[in-house]
CSV table of C-alpha atoms in Angstrom, one decimal:
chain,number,residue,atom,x,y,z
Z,1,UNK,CA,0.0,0.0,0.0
Z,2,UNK,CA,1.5,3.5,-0.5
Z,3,UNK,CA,1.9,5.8,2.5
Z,4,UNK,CA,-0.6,8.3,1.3
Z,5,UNK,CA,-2.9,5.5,1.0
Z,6,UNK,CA,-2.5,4.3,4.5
Z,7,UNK,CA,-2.4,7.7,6.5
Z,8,UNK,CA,-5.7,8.2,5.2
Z,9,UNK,CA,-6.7,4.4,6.2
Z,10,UNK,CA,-5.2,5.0,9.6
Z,11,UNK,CA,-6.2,8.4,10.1
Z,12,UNK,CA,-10.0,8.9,8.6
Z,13,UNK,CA,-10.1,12.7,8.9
Z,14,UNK,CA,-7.1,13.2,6.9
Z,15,UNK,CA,-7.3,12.7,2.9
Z,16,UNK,CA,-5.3,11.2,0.5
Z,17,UNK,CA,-4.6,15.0,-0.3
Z,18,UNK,CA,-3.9,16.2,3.1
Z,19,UNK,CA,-1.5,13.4,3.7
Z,20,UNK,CA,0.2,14.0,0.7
Z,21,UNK,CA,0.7,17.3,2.0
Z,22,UNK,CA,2.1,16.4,5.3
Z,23,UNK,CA,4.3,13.8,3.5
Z,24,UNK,CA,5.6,16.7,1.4
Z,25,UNK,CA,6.3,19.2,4.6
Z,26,UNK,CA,8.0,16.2,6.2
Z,27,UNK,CA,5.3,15.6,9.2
Z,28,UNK,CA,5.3,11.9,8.6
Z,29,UNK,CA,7.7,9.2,10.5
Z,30,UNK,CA,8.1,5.6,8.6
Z,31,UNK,CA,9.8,3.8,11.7
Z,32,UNK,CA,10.9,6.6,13.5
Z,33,UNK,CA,12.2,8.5,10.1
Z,34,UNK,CA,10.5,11.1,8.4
Z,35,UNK,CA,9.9,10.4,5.0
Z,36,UNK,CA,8.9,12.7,2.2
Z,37,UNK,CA,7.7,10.3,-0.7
Z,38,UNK,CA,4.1,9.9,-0.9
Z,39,UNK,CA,4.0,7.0,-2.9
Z,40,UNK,CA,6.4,4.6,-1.0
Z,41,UNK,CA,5.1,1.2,-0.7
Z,42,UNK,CA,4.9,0.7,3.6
Z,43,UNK,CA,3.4,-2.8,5.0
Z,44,UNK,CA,1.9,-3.9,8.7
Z,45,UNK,CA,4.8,-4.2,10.2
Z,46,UNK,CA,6.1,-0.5,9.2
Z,47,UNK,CA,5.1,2.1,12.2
Z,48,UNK,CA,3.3,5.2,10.3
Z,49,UNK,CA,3.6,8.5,13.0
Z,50,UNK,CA,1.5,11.7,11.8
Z,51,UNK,CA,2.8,14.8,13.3
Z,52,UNK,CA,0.0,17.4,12.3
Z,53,UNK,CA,1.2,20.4,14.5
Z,54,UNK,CA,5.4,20.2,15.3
Z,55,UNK,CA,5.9,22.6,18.2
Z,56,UNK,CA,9.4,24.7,17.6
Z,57,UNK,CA,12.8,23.2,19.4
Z,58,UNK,CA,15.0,25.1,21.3
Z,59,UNK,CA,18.6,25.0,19.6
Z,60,UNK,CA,21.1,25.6,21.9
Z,61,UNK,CA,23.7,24.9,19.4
Z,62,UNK,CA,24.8,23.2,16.7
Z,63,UNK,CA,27.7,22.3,14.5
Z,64,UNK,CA,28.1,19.7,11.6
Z,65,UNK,CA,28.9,16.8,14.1
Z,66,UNK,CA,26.0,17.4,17.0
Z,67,UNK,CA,23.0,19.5,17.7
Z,68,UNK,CA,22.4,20.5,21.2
Z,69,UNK,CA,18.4,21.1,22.1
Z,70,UNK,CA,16.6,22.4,25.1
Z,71,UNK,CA,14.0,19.7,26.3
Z,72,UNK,CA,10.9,21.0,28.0
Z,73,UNK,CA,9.5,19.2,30.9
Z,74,UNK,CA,6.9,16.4,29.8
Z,75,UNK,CA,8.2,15.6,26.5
Z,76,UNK,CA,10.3,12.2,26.1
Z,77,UNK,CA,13.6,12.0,24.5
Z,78,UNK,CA,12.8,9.1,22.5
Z,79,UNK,CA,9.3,7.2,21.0
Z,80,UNK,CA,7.4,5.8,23.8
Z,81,UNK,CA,4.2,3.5,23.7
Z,82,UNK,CA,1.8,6.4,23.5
Z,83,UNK,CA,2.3,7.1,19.6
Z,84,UNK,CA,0.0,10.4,20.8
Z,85,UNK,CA,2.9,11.7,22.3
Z,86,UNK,CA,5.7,13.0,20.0
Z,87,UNK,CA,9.4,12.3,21.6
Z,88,UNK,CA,12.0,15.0,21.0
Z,89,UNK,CA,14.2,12.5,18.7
Z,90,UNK,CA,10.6,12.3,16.4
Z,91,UNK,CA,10.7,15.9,16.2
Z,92,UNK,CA,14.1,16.3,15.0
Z,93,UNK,CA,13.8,13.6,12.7
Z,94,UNK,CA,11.3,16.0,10.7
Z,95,UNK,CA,13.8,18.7,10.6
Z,96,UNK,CA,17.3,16.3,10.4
Z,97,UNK,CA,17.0,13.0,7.9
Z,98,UNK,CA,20.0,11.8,10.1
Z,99,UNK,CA,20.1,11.9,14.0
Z,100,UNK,CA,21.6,10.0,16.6
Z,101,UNK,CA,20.5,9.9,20.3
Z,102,UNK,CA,23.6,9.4,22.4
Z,103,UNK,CA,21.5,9.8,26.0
Z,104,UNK,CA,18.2,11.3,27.0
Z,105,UNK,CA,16.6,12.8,30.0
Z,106,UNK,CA,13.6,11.6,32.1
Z,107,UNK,CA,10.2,13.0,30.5
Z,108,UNK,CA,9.2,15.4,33.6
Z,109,UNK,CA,12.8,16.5,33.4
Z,110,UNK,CA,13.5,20.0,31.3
Z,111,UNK,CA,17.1,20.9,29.5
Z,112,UNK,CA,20.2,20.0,27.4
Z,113,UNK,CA,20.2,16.7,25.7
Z,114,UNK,CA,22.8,16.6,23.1
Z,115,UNK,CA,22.2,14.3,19.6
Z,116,UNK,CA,25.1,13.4,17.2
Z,117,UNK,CA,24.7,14.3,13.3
Z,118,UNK,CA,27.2,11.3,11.5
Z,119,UNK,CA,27.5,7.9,13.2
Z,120,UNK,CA,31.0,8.5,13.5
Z,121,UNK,CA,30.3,11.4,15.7
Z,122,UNK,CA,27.9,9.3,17.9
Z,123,UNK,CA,30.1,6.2,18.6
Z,124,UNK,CA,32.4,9.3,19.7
Z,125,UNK,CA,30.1,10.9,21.9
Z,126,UNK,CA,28.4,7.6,23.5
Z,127,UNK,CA,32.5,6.8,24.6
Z,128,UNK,CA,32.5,10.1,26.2
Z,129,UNK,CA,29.3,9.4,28.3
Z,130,UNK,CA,30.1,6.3,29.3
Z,131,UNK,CA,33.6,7.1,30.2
Z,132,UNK,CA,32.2,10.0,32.2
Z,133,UNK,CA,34.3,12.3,30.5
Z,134,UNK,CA,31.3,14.9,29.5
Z,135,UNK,CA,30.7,17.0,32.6
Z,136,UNK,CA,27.1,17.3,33.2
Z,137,UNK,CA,25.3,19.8,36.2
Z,138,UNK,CA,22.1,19.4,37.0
Z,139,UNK,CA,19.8,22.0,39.0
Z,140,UNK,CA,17.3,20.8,41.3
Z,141,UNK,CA,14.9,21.6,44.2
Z,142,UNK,CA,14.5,19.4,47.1
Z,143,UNK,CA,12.4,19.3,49.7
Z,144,UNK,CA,14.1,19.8,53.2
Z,145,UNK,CA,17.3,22.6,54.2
Z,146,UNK,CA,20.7,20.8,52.6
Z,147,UNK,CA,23.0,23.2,54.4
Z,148,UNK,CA,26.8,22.0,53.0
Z,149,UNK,CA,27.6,19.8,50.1
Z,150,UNK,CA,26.7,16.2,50.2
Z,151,UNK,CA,28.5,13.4,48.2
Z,152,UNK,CA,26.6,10.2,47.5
Z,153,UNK,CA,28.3,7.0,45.9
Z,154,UNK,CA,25.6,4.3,46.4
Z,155,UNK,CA,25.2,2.2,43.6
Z,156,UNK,CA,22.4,2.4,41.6
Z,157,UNK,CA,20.5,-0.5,39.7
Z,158,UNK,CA,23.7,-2.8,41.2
Z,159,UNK,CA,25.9,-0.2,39.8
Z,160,UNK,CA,28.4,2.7,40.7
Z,161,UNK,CA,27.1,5.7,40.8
Z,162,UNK,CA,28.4,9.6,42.3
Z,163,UNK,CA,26.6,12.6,42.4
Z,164,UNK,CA,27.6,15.9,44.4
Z,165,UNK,CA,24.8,17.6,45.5
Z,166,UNK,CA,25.9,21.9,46.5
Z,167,UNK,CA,23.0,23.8,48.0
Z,168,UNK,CA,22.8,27.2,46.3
Z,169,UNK,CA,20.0,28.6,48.4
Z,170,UNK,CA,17.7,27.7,51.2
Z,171,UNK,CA,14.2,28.7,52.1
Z,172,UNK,CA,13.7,26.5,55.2
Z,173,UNK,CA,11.3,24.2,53.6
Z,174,UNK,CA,13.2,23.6,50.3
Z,175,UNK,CA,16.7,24.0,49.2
Z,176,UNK,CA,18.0,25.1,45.6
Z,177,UNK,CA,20.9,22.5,44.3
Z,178,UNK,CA,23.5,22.4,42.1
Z,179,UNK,CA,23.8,18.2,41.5
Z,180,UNK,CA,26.8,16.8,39.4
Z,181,UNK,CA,27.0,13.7,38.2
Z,182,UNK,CA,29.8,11.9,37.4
Z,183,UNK,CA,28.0,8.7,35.9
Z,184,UNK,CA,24.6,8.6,34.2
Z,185,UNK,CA,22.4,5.9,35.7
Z,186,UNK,CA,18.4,6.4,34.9
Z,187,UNK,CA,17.3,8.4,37.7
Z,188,UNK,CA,20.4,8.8,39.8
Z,189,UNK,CA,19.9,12.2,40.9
Z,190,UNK,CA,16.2,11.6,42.4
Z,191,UNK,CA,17.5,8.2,43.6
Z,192,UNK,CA,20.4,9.7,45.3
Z,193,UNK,CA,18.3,12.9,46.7
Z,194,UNK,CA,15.5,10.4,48.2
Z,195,UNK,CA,18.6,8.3,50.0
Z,196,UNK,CA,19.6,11.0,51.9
Z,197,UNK,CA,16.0,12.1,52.8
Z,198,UNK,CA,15.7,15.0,50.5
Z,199,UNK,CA,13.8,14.1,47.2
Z,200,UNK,CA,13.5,16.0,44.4
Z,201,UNK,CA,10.3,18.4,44.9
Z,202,UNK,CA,7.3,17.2,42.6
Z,203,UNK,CA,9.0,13.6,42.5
Z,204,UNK,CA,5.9,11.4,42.8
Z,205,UNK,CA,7.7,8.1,42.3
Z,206,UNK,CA,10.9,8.7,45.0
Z,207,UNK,CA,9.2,11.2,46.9
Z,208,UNK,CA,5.4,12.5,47.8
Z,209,UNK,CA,4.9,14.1,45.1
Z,210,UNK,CA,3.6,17.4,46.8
Z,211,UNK,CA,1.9,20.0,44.9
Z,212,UNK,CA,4.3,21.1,42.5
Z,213,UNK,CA,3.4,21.5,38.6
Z,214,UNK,CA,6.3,19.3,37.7
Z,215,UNK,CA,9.5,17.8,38.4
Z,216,UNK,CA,12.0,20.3,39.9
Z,217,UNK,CA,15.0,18.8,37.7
Z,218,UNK,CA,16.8,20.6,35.3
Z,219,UNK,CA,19.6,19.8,33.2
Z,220,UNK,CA,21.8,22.9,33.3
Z,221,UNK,CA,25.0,22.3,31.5
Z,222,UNK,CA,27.2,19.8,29.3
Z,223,UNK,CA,31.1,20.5,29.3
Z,224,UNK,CA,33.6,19.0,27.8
Z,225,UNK,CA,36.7,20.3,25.5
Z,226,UNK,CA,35.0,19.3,22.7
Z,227,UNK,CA,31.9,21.1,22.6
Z,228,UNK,CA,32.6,23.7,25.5
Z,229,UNK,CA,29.7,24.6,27.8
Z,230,UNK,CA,26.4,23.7,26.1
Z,231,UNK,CA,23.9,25.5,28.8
Z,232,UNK,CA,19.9,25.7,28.9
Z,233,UNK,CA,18.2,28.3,31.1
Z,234,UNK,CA,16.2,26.7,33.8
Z,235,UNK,CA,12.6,27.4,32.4
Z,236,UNK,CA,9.7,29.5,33.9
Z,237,UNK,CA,8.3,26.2,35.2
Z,238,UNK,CA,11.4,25.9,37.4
Z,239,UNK,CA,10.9,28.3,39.9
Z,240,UNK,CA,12.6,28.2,43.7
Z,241,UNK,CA,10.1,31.2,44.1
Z,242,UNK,CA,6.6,29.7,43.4
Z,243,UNK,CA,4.6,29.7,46.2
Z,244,UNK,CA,3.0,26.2,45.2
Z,245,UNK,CA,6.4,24.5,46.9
Z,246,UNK,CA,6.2,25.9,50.1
């Protein structure tokens, strides 16, 4: 069957015409790619993605080898189940024919995430990572007063992990962080703030969750020689001031 044919099979309020049109302006993934061939012969087993309204990325930077973008809160790096749900590795596949995801960030968290443009570049990249040579800072809100630096090196999942948590500010009831990690196990920094009794504000799996609109985690900065300081803003969202954590 061609594409066209089975958007508008899959989708019944979009045409043949319409989907010829989002095949054209690239809003159509074939398997995670975005294609722009309307009459390419797809099958069952081929995942068809319609992205009718792409919401603008936040480029941070970018060069020839990598392309640095500023995640907001609630949107996952990569594809997930819910095919509702665009993933910021969909989105860039419109834009990019070639992207590689080197690491990602937890959906409720907001900031850097840093994707290789050549597969040469990304088997570079990945090594850095998992070497922990890339330098990555982390700000984060947890609940509790954190009043001198705290070093955790329990493992996580069975395996070493460090971070370094510094308290930038206190309120009494919550404390302003700057976390560093130096490895990059899924969900270190929440795991790591609940084992000391201090979760991450808004963290409704390690902690209670609270009233807070979202997670308070931000990923502030990647460093390495490389690349320099690849930073992202913490967001509106993130705010040590909003009267909803206290």
């Amino acid at each position: 069957m061609r594409l066209d044919q089975a958007i508008a099979a899959l989708h019944p309020a979009i045409s043949r015409r319409k989907a010829r049109e989002l095949i054209a302006a690239r809003r159509v993934l074939v398997n995670e790619r975005a294609v722009s061939i309307a009459s390419r012969e797809v099958d069952a087993s081929d995942r068809i993605a319609v992205v009718e309204d792409a919401p603008e990325l936040s480029i941070i930077r970018e060069s020839d080898d990598w392309i640095a973008i500023d995640k907001p809160a609630g949107m996952p790096t990569q594809p997930t189940r819910d095919r509702e749900q665009r993933s910021l590795e969909e989105l860039l596949r419109l834009r990019f024919r070639e992207i590689w995801l080197v690491h990602r960030l937890d959906t409720p968290t907001s900031g850097v995430v840093l994707f290789a443009r050549t597969p040469e570049y990304a088997a570079k990249l990945s090594a850095l990572f998992a070497n922990g040579e890339i330098r990555k800072t982390y700000l984060a809100i947890l609940e509790g007063e954190i009043a001198e630096e705290r070093v955790v090196d329990t493992q996580v999942q069975g395996k070493a992990a460090r971070t370094t948590f510094r308290p930038l500010r206190v309120d009494g009831k919550t404390t302003l962080i700057e976390a560093i990690i130096e490895t990059g196990r899924t969900h270190q920094i929440r795991i790591h703030a609940q084992s000391i009794g201090h979760p991450v504000v808004g963290d409704r799996r390690y902690g209670s969750g609270g009233r807070a609109a979202r997670l308070m985690l931000h990923a502030w900065k990647l460093e390495h020689a490389s690349f320099g300081v690849l930073e992202a803003p913490p967001p509106t969202s993130f705010s040590f001031e909003s009267p909803i954590l206290r």
